[in-house]
Coordinates of C-alpha atoms (C1' of nucleotides) in Angstrom, one line a residue:
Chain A
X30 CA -46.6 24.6 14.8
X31 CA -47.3 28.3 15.9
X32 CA -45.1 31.1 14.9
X33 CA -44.3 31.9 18.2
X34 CA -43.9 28.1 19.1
X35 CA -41.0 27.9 16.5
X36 CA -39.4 31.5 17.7
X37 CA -39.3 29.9 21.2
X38 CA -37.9 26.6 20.4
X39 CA -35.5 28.5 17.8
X40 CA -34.2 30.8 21.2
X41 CA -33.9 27.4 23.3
X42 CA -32.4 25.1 20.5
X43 CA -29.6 28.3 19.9
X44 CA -28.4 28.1 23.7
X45 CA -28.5 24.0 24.1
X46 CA -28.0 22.6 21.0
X47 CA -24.5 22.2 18.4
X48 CA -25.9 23.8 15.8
X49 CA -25.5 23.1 12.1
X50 CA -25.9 19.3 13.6
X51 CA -28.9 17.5 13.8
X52 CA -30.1 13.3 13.9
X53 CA -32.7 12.1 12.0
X54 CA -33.9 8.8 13.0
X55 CA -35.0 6.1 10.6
X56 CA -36.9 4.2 13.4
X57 CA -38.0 0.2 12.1
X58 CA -40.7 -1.8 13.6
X59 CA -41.9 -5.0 12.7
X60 CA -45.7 -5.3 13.4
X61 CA -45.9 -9.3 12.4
X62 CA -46.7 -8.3 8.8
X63 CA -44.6 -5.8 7.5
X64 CA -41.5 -3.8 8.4
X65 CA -42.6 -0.2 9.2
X66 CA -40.9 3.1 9.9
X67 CA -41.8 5.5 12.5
X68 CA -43.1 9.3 11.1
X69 CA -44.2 12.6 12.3
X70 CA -46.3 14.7 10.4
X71 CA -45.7 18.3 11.6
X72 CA -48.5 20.8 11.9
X73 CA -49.1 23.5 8.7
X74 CA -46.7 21.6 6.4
X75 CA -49.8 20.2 4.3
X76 CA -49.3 16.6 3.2
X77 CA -45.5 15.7 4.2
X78 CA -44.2 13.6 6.5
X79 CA -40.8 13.8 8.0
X80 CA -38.1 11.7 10.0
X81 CA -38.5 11.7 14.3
X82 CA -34.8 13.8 14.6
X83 CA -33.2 16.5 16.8
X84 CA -30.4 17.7 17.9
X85 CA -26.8 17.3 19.7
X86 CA -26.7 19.2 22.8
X87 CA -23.5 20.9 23.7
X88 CA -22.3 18.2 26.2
X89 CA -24.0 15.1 25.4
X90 CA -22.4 12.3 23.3
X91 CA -23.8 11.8 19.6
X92 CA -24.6 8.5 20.4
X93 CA -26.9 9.5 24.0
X94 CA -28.3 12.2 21.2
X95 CA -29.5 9.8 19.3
X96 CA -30.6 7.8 22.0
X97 CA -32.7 10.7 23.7
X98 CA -34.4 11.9 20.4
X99 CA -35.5 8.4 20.2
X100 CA -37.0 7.7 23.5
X101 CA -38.5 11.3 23.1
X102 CA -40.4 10.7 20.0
X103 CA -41.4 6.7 20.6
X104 CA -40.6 6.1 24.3
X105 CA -38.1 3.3 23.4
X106 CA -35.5 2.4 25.3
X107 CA -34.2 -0.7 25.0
X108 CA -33.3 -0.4 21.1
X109 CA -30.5 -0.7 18.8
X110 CA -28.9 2.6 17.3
X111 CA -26.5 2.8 14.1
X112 CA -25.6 5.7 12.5
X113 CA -25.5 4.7 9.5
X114 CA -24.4 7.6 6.8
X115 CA -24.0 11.4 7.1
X116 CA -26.1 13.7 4.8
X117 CA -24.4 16.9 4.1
X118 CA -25.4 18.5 0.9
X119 CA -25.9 22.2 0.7
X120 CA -29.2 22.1 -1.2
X121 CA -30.7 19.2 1.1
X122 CA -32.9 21.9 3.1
X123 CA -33.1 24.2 0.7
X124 CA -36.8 26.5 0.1
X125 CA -37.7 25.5 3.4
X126 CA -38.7 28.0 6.2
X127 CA -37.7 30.7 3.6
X128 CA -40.4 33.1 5.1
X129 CA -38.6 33.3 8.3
X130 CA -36.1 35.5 9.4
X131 CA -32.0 34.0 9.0
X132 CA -31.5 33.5 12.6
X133 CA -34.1 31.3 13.1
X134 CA -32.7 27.9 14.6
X135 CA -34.3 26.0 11.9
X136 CA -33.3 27.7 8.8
X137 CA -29.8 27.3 9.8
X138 CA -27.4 24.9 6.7
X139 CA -27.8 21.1 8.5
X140 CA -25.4 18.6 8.2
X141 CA -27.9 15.2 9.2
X142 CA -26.4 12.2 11.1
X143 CA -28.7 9.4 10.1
X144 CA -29.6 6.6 12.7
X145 CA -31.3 3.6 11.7
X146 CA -33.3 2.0 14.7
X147 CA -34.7 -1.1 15.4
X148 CA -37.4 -1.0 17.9
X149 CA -39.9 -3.7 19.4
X150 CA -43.3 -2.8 17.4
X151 CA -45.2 -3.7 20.2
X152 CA -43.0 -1.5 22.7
X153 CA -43.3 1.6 21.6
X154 CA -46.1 4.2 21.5
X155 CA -45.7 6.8 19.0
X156 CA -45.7 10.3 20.8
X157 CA -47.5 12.6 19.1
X158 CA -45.6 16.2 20.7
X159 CA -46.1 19.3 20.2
X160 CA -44.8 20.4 17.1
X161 CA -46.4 17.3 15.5
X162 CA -50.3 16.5 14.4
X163 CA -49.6 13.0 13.7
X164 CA -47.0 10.7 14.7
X165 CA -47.4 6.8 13.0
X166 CA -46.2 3.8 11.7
X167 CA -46.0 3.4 7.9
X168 CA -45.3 0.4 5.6
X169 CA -41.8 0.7 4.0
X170 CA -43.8 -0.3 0.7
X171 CA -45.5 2.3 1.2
X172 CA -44.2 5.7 2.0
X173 CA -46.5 9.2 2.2
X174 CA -44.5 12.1 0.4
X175 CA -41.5 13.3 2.8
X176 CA -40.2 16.6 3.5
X177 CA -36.2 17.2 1.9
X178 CA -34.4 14.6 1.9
X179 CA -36.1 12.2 3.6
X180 CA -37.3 9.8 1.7
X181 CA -33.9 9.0 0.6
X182 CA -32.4 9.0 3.9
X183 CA -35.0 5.9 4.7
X184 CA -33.8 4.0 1.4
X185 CA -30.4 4.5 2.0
X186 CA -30.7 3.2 5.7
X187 CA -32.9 0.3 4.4
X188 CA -30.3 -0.8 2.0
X189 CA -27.8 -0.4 5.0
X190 CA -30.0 -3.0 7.1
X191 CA -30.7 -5.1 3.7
X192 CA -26.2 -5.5 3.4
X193 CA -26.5 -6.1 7.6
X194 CA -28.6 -8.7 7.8
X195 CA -26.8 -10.8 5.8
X196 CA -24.1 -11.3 8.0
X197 CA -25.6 -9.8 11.2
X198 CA -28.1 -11.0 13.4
X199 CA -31.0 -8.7 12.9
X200 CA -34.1 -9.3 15.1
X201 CA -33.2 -8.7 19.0
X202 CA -34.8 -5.5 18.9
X203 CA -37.1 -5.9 16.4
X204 CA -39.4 -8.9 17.9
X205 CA -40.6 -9.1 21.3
X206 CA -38.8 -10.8 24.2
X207 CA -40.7 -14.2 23.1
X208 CA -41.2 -15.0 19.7
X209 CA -42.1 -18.6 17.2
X210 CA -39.7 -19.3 14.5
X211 CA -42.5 -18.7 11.6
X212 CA -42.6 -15.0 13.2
X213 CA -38.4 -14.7 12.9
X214 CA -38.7 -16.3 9.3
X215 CA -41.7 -13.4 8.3
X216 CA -39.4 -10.9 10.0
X217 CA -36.6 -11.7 7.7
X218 CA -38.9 -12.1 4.4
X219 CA -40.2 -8.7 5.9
X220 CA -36.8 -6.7 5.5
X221 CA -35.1 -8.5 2.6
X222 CA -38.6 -8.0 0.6
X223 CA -38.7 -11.6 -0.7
X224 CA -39.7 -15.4 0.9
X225 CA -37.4 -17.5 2.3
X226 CA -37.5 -21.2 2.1
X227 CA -38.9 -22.7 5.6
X228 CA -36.5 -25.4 6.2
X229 CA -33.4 -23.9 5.2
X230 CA -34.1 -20.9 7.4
X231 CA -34.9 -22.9 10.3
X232 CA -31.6 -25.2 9.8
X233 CA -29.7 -21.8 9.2
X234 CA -30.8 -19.9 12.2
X235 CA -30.4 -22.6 14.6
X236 CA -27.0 -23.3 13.1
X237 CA -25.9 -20.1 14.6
X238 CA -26.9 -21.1 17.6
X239 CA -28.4 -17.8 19.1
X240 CA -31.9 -19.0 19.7
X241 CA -33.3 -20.7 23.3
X242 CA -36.0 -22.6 23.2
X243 CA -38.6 -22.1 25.4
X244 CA -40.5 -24.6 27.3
X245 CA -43.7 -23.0 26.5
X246 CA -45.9 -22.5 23.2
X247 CA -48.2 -20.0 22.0
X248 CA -51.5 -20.9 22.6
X249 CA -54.7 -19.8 21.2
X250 CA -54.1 -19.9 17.2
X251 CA -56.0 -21.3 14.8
X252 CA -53.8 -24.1 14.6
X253 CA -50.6 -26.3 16.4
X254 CA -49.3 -23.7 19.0
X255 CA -45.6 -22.9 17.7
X256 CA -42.7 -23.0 20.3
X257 CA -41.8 -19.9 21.4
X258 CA -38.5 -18.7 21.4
X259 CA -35.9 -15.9 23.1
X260 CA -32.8 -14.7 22.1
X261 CA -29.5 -16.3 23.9
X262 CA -28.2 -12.8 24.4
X263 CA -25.0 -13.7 25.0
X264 CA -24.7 -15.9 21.7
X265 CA -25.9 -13.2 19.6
X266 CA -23.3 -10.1 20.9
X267 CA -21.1 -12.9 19.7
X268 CA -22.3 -13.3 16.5
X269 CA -23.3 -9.4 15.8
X270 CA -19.0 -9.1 16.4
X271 CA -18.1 -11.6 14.0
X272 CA -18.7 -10.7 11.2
X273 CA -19.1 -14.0 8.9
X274 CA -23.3 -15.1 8.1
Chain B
X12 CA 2.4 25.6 15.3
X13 CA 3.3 29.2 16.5
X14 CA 0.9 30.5 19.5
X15 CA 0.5 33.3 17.2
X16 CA -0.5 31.3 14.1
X17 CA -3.2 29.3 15.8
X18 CA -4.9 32.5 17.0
X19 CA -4.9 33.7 13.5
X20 CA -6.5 30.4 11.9
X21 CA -8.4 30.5 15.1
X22 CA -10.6 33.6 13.8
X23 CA -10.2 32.2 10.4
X24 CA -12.2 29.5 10.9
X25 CA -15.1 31.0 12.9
X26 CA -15.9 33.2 10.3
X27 CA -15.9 30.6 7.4
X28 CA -16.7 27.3 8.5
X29 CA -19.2 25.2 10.2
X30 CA -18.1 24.9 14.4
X31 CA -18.1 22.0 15.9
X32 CA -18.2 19.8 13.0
X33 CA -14.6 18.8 11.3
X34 CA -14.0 16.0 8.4
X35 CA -10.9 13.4 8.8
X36 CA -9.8 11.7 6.1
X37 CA -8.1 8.4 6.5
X38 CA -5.8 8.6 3.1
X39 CA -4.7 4.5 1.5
X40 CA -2.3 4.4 -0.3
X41 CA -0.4 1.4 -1.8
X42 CA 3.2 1.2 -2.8
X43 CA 3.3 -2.1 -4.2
X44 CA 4.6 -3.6 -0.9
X45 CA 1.9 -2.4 1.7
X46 CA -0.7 -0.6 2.4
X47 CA -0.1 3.2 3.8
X48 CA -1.8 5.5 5.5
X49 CA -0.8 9.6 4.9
X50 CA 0.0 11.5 8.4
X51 CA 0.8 14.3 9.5
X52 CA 3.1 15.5 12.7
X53 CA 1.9 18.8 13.6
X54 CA 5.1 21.4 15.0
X55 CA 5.4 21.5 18.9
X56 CA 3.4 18.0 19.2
X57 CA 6.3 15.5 20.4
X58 CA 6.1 12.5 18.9
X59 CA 2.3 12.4 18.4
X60 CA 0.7 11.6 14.5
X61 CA -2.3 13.0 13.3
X62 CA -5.1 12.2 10.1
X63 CA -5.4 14.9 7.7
X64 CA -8.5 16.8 8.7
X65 CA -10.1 20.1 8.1
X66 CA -13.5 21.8 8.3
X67 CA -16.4 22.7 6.6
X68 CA -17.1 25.9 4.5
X69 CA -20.4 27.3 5.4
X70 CA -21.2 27.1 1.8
X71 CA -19.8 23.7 0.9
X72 CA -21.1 20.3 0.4
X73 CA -19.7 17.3 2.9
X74 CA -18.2 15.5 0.3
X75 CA -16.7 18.5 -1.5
X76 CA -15.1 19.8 1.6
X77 CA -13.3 16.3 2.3
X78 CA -12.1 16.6 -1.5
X79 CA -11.1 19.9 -1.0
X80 CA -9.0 19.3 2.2
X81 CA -7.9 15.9 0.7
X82 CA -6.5 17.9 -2.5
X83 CA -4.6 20.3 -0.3
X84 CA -3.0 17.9 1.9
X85 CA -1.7 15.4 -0.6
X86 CA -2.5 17.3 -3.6
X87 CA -4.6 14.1 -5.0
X88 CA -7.3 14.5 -7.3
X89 CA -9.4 11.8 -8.8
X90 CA -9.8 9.9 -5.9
X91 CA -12.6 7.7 -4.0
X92 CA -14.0 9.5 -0.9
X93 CA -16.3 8.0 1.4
X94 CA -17.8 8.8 4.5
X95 CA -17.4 5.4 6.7
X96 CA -18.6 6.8 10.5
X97 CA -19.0 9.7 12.4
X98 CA -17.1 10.4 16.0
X99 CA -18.9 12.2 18.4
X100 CA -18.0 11.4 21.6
X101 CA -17.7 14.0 24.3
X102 CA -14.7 13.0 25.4
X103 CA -13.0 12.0 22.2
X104 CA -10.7 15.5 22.2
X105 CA -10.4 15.6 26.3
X106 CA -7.1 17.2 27.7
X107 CA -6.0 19.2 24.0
X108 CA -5.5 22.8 24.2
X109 CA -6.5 23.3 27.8
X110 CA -3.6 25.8 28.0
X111 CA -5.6 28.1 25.3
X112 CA -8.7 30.7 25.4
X113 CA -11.8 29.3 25.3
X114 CA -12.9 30.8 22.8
X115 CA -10.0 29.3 20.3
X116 CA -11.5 27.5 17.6
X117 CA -9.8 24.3 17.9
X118 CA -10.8 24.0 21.7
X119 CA -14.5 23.7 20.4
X120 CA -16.4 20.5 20.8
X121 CA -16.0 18.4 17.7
X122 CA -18.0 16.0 16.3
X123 CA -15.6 14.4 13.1
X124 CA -17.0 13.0 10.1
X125 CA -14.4 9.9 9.1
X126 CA -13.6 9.7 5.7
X127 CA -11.7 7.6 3.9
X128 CA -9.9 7.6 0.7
X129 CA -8.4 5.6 -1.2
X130 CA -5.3 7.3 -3.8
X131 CA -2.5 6.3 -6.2
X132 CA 0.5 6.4 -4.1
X133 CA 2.2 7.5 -7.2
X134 CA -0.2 10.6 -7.8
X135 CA 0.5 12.1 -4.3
X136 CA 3.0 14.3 -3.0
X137 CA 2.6 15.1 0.4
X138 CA 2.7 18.6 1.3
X139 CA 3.8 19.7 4.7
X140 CA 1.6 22.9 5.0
X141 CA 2.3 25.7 7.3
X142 CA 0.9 23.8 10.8
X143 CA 2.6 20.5 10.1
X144 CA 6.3 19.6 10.5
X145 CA 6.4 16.3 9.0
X146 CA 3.9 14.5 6.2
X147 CA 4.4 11.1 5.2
X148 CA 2.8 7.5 3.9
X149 CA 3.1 5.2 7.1
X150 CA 2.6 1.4 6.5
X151 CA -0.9 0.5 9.1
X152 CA 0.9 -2.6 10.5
X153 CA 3.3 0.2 11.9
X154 CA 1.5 3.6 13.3
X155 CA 3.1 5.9 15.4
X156 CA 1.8 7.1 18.2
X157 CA -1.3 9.1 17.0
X158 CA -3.5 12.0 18.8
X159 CA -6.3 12.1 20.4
X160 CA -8.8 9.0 18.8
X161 CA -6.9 8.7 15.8
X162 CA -5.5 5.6 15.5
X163 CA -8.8 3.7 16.3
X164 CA -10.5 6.0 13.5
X165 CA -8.0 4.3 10.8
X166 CA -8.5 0.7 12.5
X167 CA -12.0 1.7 12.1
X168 CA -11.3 3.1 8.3
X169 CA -9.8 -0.9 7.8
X170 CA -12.2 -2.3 8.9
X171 CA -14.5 -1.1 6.5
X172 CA -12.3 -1.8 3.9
X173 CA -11.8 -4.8 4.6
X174 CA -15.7 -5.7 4.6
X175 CA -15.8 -3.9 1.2
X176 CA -13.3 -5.4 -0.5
X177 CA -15.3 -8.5 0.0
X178 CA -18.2 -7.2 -2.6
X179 CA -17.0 -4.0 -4.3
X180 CA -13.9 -4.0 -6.4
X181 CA -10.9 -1.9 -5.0
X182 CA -8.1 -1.2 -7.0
X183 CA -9.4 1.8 -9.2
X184 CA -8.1 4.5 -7.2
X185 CA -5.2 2.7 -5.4
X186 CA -3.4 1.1 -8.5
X187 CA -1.9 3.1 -11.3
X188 CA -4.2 4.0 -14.8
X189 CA -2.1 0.6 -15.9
X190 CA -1.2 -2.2 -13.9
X191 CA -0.1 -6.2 -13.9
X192 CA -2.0 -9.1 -12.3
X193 CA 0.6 -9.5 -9.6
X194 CA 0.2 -5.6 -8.4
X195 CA -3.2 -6.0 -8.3
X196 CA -3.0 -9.8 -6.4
X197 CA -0.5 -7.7 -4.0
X198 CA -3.0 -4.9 -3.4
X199 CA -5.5 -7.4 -2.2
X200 CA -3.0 -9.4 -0.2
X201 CA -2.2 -5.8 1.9
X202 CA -5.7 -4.8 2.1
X203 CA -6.9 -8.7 3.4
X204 CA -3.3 -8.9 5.3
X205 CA -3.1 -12.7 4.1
X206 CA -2.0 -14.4 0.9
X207 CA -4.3 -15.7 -1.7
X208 CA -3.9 -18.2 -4.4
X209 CA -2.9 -16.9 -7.2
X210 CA -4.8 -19.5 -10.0
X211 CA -8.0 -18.9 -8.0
X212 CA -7.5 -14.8 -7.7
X213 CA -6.8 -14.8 -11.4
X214 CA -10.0 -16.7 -12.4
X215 CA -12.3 -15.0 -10.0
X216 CA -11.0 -11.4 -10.8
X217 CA -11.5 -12.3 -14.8
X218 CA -15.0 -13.6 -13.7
X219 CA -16.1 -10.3 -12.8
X220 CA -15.1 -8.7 -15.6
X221 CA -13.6 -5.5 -14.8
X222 CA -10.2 -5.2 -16.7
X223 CA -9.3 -4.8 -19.8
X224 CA -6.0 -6.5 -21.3
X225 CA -3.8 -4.3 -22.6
X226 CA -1.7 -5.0 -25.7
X227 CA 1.7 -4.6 -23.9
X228 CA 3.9 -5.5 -21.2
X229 CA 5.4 -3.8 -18.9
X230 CA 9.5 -4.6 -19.9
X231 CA 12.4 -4.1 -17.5
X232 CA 11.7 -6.8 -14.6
X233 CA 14.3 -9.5 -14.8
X234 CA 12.0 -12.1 -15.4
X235 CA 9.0 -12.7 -18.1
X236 CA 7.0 -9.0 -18.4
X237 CA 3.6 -9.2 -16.8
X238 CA 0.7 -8.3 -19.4
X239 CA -0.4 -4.4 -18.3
X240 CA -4.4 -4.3 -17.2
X241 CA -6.6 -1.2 -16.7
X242 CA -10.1 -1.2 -15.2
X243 CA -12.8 -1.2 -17.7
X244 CA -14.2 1.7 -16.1
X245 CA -18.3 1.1 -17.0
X246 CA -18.2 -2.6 -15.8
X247 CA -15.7 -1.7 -13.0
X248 CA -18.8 0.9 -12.1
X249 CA -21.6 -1.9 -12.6
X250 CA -19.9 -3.9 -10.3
X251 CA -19.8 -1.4 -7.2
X252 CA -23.2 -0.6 -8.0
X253 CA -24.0 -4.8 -7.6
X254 CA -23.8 -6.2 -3.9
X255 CA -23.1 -9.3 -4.6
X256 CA -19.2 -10.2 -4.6
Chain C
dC2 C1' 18.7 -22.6 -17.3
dC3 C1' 15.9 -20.2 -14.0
dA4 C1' 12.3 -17.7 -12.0
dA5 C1' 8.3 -15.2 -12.7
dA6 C1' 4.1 -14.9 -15.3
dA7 C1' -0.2 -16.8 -17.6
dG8 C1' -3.7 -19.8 -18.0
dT9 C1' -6.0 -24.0 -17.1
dG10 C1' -7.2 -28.6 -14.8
dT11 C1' -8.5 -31.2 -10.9
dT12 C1' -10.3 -32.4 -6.6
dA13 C1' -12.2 -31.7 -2.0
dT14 C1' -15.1 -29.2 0.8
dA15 C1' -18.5 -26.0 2.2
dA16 C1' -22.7 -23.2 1.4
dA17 C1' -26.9 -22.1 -0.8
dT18 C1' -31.2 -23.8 -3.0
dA19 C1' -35.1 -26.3 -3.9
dC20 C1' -38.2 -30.0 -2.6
dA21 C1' -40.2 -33.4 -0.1
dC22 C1' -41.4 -36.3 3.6
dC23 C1' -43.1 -37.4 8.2
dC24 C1' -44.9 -36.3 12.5
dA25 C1' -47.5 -33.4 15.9
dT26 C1' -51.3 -30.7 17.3
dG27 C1' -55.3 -27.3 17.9
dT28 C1' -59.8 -26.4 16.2
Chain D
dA17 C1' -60.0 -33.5 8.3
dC18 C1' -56.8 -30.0 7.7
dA19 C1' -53.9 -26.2 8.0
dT20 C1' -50.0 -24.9 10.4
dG21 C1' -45.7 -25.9 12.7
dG22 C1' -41.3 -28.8 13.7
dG23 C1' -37.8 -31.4 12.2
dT24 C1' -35.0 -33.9 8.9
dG25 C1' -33.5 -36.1 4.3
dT26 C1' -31.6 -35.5 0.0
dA27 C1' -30.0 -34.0 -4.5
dT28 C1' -28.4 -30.1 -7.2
dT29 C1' -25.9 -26.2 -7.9
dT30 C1' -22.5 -22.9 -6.7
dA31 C1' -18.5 -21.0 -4.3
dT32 C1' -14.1 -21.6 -2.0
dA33 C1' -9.8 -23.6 -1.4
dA34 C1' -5.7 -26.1 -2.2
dC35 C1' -2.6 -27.7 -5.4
dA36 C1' -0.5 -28.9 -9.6
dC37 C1' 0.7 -28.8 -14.4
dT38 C1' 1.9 -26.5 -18.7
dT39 C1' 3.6 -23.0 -21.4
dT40 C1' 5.8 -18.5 -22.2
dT41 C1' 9.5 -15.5 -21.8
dG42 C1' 13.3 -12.1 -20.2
dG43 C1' 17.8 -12.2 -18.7

DNA sequence: CCAAAAGTGTTATAAATACACCCATGT
DNA sequence: ACATGGGTGTATTTATAACACTTTTGG
């Protein structure tokens, strides 16, 4: 980012936004493989990656914030938002944007609300704006360098959806609208980081009764076309308020 | 709360702390019956309850701020403090000090970080501080009215207790440095709000290996003295660490 | 003696885990 | 033919729950 780029967005930010408050989105996608996580790389900071984020503006709810910042940086929009954990340490920003004068916007002490999203892989097209030279998904195994905090703030929020999915539905937002069982089951293996036995998962996700099947396959694999699947939406709000798996 | 008092705080505040952001702490404490929760009644405010809150310095950590105001308003120390949710609605302090200046502090926008706390009821003497009129432990299957979003903060506050409990020890900061089986079986039975067998509690709470038999009884009750426990702080530390109860 | 406490035994039930079998089907 | 997918069977282990029995002990 330019100088004067940051001077105006500093001027804007100061008249719009809460400040001391911003969001920092850790945004997960599932890409039929792995579980990845949406980053920005900024322009002129060299080799680190940061968190999509923003901030609160003066009348808009923390979760529409979040919600915004989102669709902003990955045009989202049907996805589901947590905030997970709050991030207020005095040192967490510290050495950064020292050379600037103290009322720039960006050099102000945050407190960070952080989101964890899960987002359709397929959905989404990372938006790369203009403060940002690259915007991509990366492997959770397999993280760049991160500015502050931030690498921290996407272990602690995939720890948070590690404890969730064990009693929580997890996948609505994370698979597109059809899906096969054997693409739920790597979606699973994906976030908990280990394999799953096949028959037991299929016996346990169908005992919870928030899957239709489809009268239609997927066609065109290598081998027998898998049933396709949707979510019973009204099954799974059900389950996602219990709070028993 | 004198008009003249709140103006004074009023300027207080926006020269130390962070605006728009304020900390509430949802305090537990257990007297061996129930489970309480420490409010406040603030001077001119009818019959309406509020959580202990406070802000942020500009120079202060999150966490140390909610210790800090957690110290002040029940004078407890070693305590367990945890952020469980943030509350940032827009219109989540609608219809409070419209009679007042906008430029009065507490008329600002707030976005409240929720802690809560968990404290030896023994350890804590409420202290009515200069804004309050009342300060007391109330039992959380009897609230008072309470202000603004409040009560649904501590119902919120429970709730994650309640899923904790289920795989993270409690006890360390609610019971006394020495306790007796029964205390602790009551502790769980007020957090859970049922009863649990007592042979099962027994062996699963020895299973985990937290407590350490002490070499005494506490005398006095009018039938056989209970053996005295304390947490065996490094296992009791393992285990919170573990997610697996 | 009585009531609470401590510790253990037993049994039933449910859940998690690991394997294995059979059938279907697309290339 | 064969690899993948769908569906089910089954045996083992582990956890949870309900209940009961015994012994100890303070008053």
């Amino acid at each position: 980012m330019q100088i004067k780029e940051i001077i105006e967005s500093s001027k804007r930010h100061w008249e719009t936004a809460l400040p001391h408050l911003s969001i920092d989105c850790v945004v997960f996608g599932f890409d039929q493989q792995q579980l990845n996580v949406l980053l920005l790389k900024l322009k002129d900071n060299a080799e680190n990656w940061i968190l999509p984020g923003g901030y609160v503006l003066k009348k808009e709810a923390l979760d529409d914030a979040a919600r915004r910042i989102l669709k902003e940086r990955s045009g989202a929009d049907k996805i589901f938002l947590n905030a997970f954990n709050v991030f207020g340490d005095l040192n967490r920003s510290e050495g950064y944007f020292t050379e600037y004068d103290d009322d720039l916007w960006h050099k102000q002490r945050f407190v960070t609300i952080g989101y964890y999203a899960l987002v359709d892989h397929e959905s989404v097209t990372p938006v790369i704006d203009a403060s940002s030279e690259d915007c991509r998904w990366m492997p959770i195994d397999e993280l760049p360098e991160m500015v502050m905090d931030h690498k921290s703030i996407i272990e602690n929020a995939l720890a948070t959806l590690r404890e969730q999915i064990r009693y929580k539905p997890i996948g609505y937002n994370l698979l597109p609208e059809e899906f096969t069982m054997p693409e739920l089951q790597r979606l699973y293996e994906a976030v908990l980081g280990y394999k799953l036995n096949r028959g037991n998962f299929y016996r346990r996700i169908m005992r919870y009764n928030i899957l239709k099947k489809l009268d239609k396959e997927r066609k065109g694999g290598a081998h027998k076309s898998p049933i396709l699947y949707s979510f019973d939406k009204d099954n799974y709000q059900k389950a996602l308020n219990e709070f028993s798996w």
